[in-house]
Structure formats: structure tokens, C-alpha cells
CSV table of C-alpha atoms and ligand atoms in Angstrom, one decimal:
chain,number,residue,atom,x,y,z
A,1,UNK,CA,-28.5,12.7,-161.7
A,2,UNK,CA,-29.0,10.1,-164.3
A,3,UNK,CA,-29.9,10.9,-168.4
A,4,UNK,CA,-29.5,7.1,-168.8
A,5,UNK,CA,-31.5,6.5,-172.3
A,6,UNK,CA,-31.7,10.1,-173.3
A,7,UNK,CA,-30.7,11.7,-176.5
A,8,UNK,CA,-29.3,15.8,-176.7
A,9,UNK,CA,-27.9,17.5,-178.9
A,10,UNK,CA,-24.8,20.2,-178.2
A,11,UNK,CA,-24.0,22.7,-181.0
A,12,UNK,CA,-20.2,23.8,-181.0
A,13,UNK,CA,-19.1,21.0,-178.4
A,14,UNK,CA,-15.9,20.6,-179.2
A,15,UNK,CA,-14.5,22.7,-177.1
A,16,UNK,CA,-15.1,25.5,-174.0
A,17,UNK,CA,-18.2,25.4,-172.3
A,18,UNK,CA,-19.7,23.0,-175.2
A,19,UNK,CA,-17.0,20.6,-174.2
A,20,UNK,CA,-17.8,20.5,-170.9
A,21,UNK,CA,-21.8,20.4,-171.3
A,22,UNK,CA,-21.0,17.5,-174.1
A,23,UNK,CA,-19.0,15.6,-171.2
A,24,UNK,CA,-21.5,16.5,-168.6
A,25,UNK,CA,-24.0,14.6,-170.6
A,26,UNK,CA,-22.2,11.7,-171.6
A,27,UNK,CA,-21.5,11.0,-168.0
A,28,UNK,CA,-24.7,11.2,-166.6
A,29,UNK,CA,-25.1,8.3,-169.4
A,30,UNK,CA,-27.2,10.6,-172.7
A,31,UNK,CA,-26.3,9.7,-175.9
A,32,UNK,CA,-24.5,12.9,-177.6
A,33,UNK,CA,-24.2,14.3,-180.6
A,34,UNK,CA,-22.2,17.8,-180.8
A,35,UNK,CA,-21.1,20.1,-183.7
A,36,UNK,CA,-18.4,21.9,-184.5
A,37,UNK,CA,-17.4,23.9,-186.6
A,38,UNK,CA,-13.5,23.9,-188.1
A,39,UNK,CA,-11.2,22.3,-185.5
A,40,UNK,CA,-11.3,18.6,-186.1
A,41,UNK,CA,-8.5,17.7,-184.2
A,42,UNK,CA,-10.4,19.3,-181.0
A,43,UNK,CA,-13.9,17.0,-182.1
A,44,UNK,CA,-11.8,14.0,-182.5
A,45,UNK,CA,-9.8,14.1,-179.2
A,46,UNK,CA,-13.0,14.7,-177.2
A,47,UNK,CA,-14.8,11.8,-179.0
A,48,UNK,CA,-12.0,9.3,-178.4
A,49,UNK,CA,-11.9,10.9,-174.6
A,50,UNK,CA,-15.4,9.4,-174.4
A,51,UNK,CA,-16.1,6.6,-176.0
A,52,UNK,CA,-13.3,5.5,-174.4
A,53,UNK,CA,-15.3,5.7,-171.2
A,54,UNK,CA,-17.8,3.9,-172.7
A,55,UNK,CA,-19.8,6.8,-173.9
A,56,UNK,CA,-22.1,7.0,-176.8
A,57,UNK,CA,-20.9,9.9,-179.1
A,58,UNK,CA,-21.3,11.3,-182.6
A,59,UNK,CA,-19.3,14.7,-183.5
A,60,UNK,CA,-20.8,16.1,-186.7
A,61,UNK,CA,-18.5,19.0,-188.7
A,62,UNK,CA,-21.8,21.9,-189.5
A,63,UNK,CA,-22.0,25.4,-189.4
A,64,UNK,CA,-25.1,25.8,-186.9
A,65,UNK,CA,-26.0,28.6,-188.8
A,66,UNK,CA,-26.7,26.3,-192.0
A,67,UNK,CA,-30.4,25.7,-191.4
A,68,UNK,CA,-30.6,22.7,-194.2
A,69,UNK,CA,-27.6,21.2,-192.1
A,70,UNK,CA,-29.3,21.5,-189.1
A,71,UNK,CA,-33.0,19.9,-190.4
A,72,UNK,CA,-30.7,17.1,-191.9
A,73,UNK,CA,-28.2,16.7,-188.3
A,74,UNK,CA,-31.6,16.4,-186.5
A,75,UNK,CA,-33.6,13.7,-189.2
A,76,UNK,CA,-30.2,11.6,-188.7
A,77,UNK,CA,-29.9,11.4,-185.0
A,78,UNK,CA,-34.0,10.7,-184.5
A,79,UNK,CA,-33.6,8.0,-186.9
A,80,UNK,CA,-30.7,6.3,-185.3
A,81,UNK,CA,-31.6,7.1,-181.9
A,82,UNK,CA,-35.6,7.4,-181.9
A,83,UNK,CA,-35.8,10.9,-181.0
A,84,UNK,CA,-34.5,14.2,-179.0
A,85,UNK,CA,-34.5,14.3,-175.5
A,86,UNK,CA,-32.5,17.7,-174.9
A,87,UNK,CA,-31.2,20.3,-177.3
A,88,UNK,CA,-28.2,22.5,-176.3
A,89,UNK,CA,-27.5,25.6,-178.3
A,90,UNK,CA,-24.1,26.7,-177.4
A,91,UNK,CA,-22.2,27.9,-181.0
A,92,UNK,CA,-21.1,31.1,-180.6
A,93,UNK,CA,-18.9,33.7,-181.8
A,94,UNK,CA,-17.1,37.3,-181.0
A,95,UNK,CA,-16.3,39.7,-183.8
A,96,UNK,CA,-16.0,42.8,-181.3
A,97,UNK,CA,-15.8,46.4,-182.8
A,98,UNK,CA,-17.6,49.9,-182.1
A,99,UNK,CA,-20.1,50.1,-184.1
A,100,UNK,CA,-18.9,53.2,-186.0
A,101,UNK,CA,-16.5,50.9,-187.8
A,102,UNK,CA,-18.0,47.7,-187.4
A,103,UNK,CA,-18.6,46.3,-190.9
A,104,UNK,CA,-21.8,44.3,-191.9
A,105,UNK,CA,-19.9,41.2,-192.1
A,106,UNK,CA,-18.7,41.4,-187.8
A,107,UNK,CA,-22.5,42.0,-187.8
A,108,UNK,CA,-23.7,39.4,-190.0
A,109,UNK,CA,-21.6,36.9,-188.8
A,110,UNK,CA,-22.7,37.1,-185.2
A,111,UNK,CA,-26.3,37.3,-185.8
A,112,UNK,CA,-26.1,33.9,-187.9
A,113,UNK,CA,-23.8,32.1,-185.7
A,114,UNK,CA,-25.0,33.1,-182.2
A,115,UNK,CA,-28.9,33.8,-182.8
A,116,UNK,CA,-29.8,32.2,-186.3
A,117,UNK,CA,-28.3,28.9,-184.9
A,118,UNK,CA,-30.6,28.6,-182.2
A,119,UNK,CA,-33.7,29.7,-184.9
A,120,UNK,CA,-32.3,26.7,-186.8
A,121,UNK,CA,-31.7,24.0,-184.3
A,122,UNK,CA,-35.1,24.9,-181.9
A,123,UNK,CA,-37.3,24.8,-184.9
A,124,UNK,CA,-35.4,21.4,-186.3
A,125,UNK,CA,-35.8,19.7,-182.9
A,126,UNK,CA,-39.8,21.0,-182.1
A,127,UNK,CA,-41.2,17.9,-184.0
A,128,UNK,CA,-40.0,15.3,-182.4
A,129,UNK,CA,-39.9,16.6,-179.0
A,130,UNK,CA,-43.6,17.2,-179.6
A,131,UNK,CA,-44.1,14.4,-180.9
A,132,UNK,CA,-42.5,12.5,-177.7
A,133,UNK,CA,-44.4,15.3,-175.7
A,134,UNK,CA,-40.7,15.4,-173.8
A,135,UNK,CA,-37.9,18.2,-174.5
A,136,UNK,CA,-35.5,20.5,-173.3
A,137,UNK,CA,-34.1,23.3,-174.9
A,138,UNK,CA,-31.1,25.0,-173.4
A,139,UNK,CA,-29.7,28.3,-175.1
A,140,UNK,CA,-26.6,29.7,-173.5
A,141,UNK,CA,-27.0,33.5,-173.5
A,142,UNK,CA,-24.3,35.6,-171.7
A,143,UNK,CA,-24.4,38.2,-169.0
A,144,UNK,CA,-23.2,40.7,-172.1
A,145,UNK,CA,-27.2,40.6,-173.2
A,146,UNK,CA,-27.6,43.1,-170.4
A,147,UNK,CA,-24.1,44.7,-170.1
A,148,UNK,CA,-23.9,47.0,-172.7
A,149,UNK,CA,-20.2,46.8,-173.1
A,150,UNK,CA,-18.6,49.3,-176.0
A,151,UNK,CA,-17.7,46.8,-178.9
A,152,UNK,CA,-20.2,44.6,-178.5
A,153,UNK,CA,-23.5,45.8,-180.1
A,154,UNK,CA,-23.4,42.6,-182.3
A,155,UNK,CA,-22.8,39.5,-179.3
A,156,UNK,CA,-25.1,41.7,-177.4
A,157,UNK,CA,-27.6,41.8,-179.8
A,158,UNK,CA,-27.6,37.9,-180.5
A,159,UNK,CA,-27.8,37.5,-177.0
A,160,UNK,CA,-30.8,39.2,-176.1
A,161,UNK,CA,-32.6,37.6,-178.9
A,162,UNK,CA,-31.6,34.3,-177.7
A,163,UNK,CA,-33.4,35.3,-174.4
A,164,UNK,CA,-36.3,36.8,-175.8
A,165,UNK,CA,-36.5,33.8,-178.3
A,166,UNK,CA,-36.4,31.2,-175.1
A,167,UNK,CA,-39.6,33.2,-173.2
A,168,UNK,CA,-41.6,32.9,-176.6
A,169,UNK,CA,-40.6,29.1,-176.9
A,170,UNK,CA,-41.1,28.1,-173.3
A,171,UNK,CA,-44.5,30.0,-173.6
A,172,UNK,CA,-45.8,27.7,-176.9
A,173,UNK,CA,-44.2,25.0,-176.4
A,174,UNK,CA,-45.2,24.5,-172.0
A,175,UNK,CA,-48.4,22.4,-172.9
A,176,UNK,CA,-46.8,19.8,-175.1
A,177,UNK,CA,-44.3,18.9,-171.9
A,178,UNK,CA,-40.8,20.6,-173.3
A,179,UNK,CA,-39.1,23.4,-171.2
A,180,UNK,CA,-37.0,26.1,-172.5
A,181,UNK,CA,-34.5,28.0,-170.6
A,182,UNK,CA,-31.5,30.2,-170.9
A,183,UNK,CA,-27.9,30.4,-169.3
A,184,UNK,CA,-26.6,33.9,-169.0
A,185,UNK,CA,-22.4,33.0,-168.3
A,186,UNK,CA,-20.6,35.6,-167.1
A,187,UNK,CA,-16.8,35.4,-167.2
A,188,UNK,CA,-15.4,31.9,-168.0
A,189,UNK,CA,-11.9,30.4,-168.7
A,190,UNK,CA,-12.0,29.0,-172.5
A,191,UNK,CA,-10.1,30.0,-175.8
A,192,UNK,CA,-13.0,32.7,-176.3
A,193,UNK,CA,-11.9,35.1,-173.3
A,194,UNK,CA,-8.1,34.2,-174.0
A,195,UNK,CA,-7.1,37.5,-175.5
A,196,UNK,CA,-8.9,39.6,-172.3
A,197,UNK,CA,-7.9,37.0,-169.6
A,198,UNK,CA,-4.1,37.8,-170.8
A,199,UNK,CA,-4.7,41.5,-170.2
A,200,UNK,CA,-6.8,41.7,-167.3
A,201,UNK,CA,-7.4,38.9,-165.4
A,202,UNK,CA,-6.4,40.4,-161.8
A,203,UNK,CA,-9.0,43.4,-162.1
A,204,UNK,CA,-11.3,41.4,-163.3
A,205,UNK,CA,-11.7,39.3,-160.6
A,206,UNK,CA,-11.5,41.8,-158.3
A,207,UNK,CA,-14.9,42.2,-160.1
A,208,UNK,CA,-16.5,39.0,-159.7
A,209,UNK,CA,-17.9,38.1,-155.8
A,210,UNK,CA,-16.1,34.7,-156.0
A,211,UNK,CA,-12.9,36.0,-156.9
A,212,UNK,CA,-12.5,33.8,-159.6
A,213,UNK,CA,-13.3,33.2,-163.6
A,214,UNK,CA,-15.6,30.3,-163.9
A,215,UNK,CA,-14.6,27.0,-165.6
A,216,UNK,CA,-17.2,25.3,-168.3
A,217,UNK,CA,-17.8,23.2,-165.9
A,218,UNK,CA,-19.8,25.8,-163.3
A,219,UNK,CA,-22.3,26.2,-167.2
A,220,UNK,CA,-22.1,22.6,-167.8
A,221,UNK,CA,-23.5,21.9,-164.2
A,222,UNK,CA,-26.6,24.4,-165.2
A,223,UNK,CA,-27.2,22.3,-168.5
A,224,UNK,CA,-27.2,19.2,-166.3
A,225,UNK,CA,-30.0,20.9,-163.8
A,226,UNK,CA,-32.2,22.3,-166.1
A,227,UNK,CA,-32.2,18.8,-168.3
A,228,UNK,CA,-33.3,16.6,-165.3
A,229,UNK,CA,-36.2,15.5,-164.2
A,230,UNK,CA,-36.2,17.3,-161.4
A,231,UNK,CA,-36.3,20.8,-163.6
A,232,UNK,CA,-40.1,20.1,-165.3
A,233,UNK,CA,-41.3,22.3,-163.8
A,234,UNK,CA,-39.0,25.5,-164.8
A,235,UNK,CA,-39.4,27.4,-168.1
A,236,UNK,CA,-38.9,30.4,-169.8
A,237,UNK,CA,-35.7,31.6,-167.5
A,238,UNK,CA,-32.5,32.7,-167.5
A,239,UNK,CA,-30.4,31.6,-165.0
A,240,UNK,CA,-26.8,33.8,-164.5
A,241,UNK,CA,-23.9,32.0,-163.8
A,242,UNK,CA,-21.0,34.5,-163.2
A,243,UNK,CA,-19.7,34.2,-159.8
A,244,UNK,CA,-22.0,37.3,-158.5
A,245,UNK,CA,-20.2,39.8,-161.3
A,246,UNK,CA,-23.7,41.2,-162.0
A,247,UNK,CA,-24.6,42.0,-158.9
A,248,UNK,CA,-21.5,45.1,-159.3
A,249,UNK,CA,-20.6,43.9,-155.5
A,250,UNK,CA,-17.1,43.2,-157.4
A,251,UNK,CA,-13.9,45.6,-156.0
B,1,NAP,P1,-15.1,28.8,-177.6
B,1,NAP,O1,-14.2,28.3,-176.5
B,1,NAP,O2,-14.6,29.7,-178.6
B,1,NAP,O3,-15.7,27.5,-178.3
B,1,NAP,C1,-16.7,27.7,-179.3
B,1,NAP,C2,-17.3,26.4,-179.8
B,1,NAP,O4,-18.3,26.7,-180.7
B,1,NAP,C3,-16.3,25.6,-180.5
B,1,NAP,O5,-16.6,24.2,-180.4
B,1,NAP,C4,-16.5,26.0,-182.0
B,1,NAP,O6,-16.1,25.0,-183.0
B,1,NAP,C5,-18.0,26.1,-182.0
B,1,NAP,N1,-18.5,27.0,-183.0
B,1,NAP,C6,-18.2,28.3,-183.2
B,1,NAP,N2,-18.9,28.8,-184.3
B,1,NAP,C7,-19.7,27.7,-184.7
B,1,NAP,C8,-20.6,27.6,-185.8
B,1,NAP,N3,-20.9,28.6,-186.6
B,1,NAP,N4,-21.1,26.4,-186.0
B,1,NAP,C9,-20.9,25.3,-185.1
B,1,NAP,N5,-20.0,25.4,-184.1
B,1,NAP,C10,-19.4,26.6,-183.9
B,1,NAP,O7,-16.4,29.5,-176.9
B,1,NAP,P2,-17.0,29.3,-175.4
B,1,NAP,O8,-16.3,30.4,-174.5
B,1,NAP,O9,-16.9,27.9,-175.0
B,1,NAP,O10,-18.5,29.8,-175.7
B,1,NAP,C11,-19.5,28.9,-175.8
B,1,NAP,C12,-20.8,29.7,-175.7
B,1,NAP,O11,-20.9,30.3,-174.4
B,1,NAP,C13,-21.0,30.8,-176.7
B,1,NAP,O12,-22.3,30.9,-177.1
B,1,NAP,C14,-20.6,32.0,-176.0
B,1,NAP,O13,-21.2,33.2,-176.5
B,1,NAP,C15,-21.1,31.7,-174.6
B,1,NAP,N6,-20.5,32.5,-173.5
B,1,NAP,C16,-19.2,32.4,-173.2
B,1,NAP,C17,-18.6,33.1,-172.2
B,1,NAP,C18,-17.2,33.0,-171.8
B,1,NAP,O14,-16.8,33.8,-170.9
B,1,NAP,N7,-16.4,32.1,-172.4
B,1,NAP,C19,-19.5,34.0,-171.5
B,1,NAP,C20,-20.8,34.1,-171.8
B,1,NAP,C21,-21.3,33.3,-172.8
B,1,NAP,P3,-14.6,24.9,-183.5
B,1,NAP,O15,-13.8,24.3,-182.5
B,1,NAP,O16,-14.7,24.1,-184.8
B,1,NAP,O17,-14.2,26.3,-183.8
């Protein structure tokens, strides 16, 4: 599949699943631009990874929560490269806690990096993709939208919004030729589920159908279908990615 002379953007590429959707990209030949957030060292290895393939890259240090960072990320990259072709929003965060002692902070935090993030870089990218009457915007959910897992009222929360938010988007923005769809991941290997992976990793893949925890990669092979061509004609879903987990065949 080929993105030759398309543009995307990938908030919190630097590393995880980001990493591997801002790879993914690259090598089907878009221009990228990803953000991070702290870890420079992370941004700078995987932009000298690339370009050293000959890739077109740009890593950009903003909090995708900041929505003045966000209008001025996208103004820059449709100026230098003519427009948006595909938007990934991938930031995201855990602050886990039951909500009896959860403070408004772990709740705050969430919300703004995992659900006001995609507010801030869908609306910043709608202008020019109208304009261009061409888009894609891809929001990677997670299968805890649905889960209800204890300690997670906050993730879950952003989550679910970010679904709802992709039905309403795909719904007003379907006539001006832009799609927007959701990725629910279920259990993947990145520094995120490091902490749970250390204490559970046999039972839980006793849980998962295909017996293993999915790479970035299995996500970043989503991203690629749902920004090709070939995808025009699908809107307004979310597609799982978990190895079967939800289907609770697991055990
Ligand atoms: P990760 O390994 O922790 O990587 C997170 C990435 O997001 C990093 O590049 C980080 O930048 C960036 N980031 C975090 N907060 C940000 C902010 N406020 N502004 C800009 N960038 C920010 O996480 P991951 O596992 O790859 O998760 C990626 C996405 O997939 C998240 O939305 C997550 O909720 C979702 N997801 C993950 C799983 C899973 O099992 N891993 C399952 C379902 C859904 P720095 O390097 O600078 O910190």
C-alpha cells in the first residue's frame, strides 16, 4: 500500500504504538510529523532511524492537550507541506485509581491528554482536509472503553468519548470526502502495560484467543488500512484489535 505524497500527522509517536504507526507511515512513503511529549532522546532516535531510510520526518515536542500548540503544529505543517492528508490521535495516558480516592488531578489529567487531545487536533486539522475535500482521522481508543475495569473510571471515560466523538465526526464530516474511525487495542506490549505485563503476563494470555499480547505493530497495520485508498468507503467505526480478548473465549 502506497501513501507516496501524503501528509499525517501522529500525536505521541515517539514511542509504543505511535512509534510503530509513525514508522508505518513513513514506509509506505507519507511525510510525518509526530509529537511527543517529554522524552527527547526517544523522538530523536526514531527520527534519525528514519530519515536515515530516506524518510521525511518532523518530531515536534507539545503537549497534545495544548490546543494553541496544536492550531499552531497544524498552520506549520500545511504551510510547509500543502496540507493534511491523515491525522493520527494516539497521546495517551494512565493515572489508574478507584475512584473513591482518585484525586481531580488523575482525573483531569486523563481527560486532557487522552480525549481533549483529539478535540484539539480533529478540530485544527478539519480546515484543510475540507478544504482538500480528502482526510483521515484515526483515534486510537482501547478495548477499556467497554471493559469497565476497577481503577479505570478516568482512561475509560476518555475512551468512550473518543469513540462517541469519532461517530459524530464521521457523521459531519462524510460529505466533504474525510473518514473518521477508531481503533479499540486491547492488550499490547509498550512501556504503558509494563508494570501489569511484569505481574501477569501468563494469565493474561491465557485470556487473549491468540495466546499472545499484541506488538504496535498489529495497531499500526490498522492505521495503515483505514488511511488507504482502499478504506473510503468506511466511517464512523471502531475496529478491535486484541487478539479475540473481547470475545471472553480467553482460558
Ligand atoms: P506509551 O508507550 O506510554 O507511549 C505514549 C506516547 O504518547 C509517547 O510517545 C508519549 O510521549 C506520548 N504522550 C503521552 N502524553 C502525551 C501528551 N500529553 N502530549 C503528547 N504526547 C504524549 O503508550 P502506548 O501503549 O503506545 O499507547 C498509545 C495509545 O494507545 C494511547 O492512547 C493508549 O491509551 C492506547 N492504548 C494502548 C494500549 C496498550 O495495551 N499499550 C491498549 C489500548 C489502547 P513521551 O515519550 O514524550 O512521553
Amino acid at each position: 500500500m502506497s501513501l507516496a505524497g501524503k501528509t499525517a500527522i501522529v500525536t505521541g509517536g515517539s514511542r509504543g504504538i505511535g512509534k510503530a504507526i509513525v514508522q508505518a507511515l513513513a514506509r509506505a512513503g507519507a511525510k510525518v510529523a509526530f509529537t511527543y511529549h517529554s522524552n527527547s532522546l526517544a523522538a530523536e532516535s526514531l527520527l534519525s532511524e528514519l530519515k536515515g531510510e530516506g524518510h521525511e520526518v518532523l518530531a515536534y515536542q507539545a503537549d497534545a492537550a495544548d490546543k494553541a500548540a496544536a492550531d499552531k503544529l497544524v498552520e506549520e505543517i500545511v504551510e510547509k507541506w500543502g496540507g493534511i492528508y491523515v491525522l493520527v490521535n494516539n497521546a495517551g495516558i494512565i493515572k489508574d485509581g478507584l475512584l473513591a480516592t482518585m484525586s481531580f488531578e488523575q482525573w483531569q489529567a486523563v481527560i486532557n491528554a487522552n480525549l481533549n487531545s483529539v478535540f484539539n487536533y480533529s478540530q485544527a486539522v478539519t480546515r484543510p482536509m475540507m478544504s482538500a475535500r480528502q482526510g483521515r482521522i484515526i483515534n486510537i481508543s482501547s478495548v477499556a472503553a467497554n471493559f469497565g475495569n476497577s481503577g479505570q473510571a478516568n482512561y475509560a471515560a476518555s475512551k468512550g468519548g473518543i469513540e462517541g466523538f469519532t461517530r459524530c465526526l464521521a457523521n459531519e464530516l462524510g460529505r466533504r470526502g474525510i473518514t473518521c474511525n477508531a481503533i479499540a487495542p486491547g492488550f499490547i506490549s509498550t512501556d504503558m502495560t509494563e508494570a501489569i505485563r511484569n505481574a501477569a503476563e501468563d494469565t493474561i494470555k491465557k485470556q487473549i484467543p491468540a495466546r499472545r499480547l499484541g506488538n504496535p505493530e498489529d495497531i499500526a497495520n490498522a492505521v495503515l488500512f483505514f488511511a488507504s485508498e482502499g478504506a473510503s468507503y468506511v466511517t464512523g467505526n471502531v475496529l478491535t484489535v486484541d487478539g479475540g480478548l473481547t470475545l471472553g473465549a480467553g482460558m
